[in-house]
Short mmCIF file of C-alpha atoms in Angstrom, two decimals:
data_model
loop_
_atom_site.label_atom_id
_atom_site.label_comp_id
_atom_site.label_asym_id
_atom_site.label_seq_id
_atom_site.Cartn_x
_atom_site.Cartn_y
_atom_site.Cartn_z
CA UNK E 121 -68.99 48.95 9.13
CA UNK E 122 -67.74 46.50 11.73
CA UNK E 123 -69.88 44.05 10.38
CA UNK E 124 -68.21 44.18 6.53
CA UNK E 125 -64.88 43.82 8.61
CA UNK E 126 -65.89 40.77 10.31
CA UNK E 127 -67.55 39.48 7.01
CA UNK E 128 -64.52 39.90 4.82
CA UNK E 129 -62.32 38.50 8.06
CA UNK E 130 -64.55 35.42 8.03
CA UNK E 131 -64.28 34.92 4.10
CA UNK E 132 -60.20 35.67 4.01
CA UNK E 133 -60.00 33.11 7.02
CA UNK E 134 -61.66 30.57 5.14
CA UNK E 135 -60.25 30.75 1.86
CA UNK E 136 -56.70 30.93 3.48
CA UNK E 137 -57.85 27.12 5.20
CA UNK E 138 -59.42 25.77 2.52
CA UNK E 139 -55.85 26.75 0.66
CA UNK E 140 -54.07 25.22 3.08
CA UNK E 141 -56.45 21.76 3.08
CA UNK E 142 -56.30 21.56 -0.39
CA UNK E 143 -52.23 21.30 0.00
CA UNK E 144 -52.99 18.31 2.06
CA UNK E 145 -54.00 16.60 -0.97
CA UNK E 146 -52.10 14.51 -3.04
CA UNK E 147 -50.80 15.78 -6.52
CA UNK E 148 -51.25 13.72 -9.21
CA UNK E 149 -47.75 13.85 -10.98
CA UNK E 150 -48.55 13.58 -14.64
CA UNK E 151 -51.81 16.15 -15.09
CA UNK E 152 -50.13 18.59 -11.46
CA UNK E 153 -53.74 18.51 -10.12
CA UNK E 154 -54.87 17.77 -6.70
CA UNK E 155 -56.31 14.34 -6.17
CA UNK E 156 -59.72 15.87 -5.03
CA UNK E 157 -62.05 14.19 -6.60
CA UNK E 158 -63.51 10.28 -6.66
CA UNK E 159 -66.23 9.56 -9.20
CA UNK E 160 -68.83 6.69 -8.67
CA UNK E 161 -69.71 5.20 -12.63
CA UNK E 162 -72.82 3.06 -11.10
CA UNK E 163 -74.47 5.82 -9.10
CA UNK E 164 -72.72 8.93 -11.56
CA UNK E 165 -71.61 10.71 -8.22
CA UNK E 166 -68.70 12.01 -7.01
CA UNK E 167 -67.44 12.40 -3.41
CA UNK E 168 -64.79 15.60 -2.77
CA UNK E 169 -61.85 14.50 -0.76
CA UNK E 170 -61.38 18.78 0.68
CA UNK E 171 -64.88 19.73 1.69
CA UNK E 172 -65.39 15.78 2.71
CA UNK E 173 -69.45 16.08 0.44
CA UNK E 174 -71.07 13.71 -2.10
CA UNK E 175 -72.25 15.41 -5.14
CA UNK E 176 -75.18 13.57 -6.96
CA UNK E 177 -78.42 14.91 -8.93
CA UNK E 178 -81.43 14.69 -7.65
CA UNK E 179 -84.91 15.75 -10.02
CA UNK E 180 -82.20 17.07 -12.38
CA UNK E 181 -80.54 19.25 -9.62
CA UNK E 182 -77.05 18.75 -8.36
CA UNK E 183 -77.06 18.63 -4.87
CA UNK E 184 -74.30 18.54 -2.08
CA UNK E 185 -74.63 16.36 0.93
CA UNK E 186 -72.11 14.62 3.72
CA UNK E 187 -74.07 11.54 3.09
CA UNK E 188 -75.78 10.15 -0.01
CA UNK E 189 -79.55 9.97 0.43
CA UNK E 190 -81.60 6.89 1.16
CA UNK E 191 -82.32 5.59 -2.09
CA UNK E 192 -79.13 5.28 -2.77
CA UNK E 193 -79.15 2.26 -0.89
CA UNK E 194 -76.62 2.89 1.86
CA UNK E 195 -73.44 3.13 -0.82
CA UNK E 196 -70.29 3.52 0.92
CA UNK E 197 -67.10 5.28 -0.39
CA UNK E 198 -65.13 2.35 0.06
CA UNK E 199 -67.32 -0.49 -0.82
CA UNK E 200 -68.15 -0.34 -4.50
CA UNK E 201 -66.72 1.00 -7.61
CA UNK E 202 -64.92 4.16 -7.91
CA UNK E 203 -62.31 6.39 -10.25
CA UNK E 204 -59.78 8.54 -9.12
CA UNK E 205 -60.21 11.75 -10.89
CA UNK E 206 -56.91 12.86 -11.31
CA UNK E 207 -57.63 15.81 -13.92
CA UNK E 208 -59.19 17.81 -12.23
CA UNK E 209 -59.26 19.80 -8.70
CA UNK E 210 -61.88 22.65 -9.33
CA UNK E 211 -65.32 23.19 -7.87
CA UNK E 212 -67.78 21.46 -9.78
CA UNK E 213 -66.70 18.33 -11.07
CA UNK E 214 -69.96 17.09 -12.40
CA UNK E 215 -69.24 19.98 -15.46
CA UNK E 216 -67.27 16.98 -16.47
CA UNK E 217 -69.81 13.90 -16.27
CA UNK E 218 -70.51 13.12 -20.27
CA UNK E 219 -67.05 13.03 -19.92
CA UNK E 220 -66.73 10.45 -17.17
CA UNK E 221 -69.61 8.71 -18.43
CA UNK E 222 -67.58 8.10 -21.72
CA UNK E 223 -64.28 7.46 -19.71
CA UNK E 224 -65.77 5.20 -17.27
CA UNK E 225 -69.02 2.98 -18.50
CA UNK E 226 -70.62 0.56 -16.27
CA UNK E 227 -72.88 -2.24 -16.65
CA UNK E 228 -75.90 -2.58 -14.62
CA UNK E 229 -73.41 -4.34 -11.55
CA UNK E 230 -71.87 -1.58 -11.26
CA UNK E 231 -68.61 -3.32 -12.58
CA UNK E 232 -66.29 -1.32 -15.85
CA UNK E 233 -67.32 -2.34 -19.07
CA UNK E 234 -63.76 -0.82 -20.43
CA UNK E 235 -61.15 -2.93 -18.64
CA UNK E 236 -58.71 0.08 -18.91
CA UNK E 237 -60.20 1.95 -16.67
CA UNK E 238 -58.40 1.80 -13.21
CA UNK E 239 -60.94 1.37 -9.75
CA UNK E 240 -59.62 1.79 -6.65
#
């Protein structure tokens, strides 16, 4: 018994931080979502501004990481190019990569094809 109490303690406590991190965040004005999400065209990654993790498929699998692995070469957050995703503040934002992909197409230097699209 004590240890359901401590469990559901533990799992209120952290939802009531991560609610109160994700109101740290930026709101993007025009779409009301949190700006939680950047988006890496070249690599088709993303990197999650609350939890502060990469997401990036590896053998087919999305995986979750602090760091990108090795072969990605050493890719910084801040050194190549990247989308805001201002959209869209839920849990898995690869769900939306055809859509990204579509959005925000790269050539093989990692640079837009589509002009529009904003890197920041």
């Amino acid at each position: 018994m004590l240890a359901l109490v401590l469990v559901l303690t533990f799992s209120s406590s952290h939802a009531q931080n991560t609610k109160a991190e994700k109101e740290n965040l930026p709101i993007d004005k025009k779409t009301n979502c949190y700006i939680r999400y950047y988006y890496f065209p070249n690599l088709q990654a993303y990197f999650d501004n609350l939890e502060m993790v990469y997401y990036y498929k590896e053998n087919g699998v999305w995986k979750t990481a602090p760091e990108l692995p090795k072969n990605y070469g050493g890719y910084s957050l801040y050194n190549k190019a990247r989308v805001t995703i201002t959209d869209y503040d839920d849990d898995q934002p690869y769900n939306l990569l055809q859509i990204h992909k579509k959005l925000y197409p790269y050539n093989s230097k990692g640079r837009f094809i589509n002009q529009t699209a904003s890197s920041e």
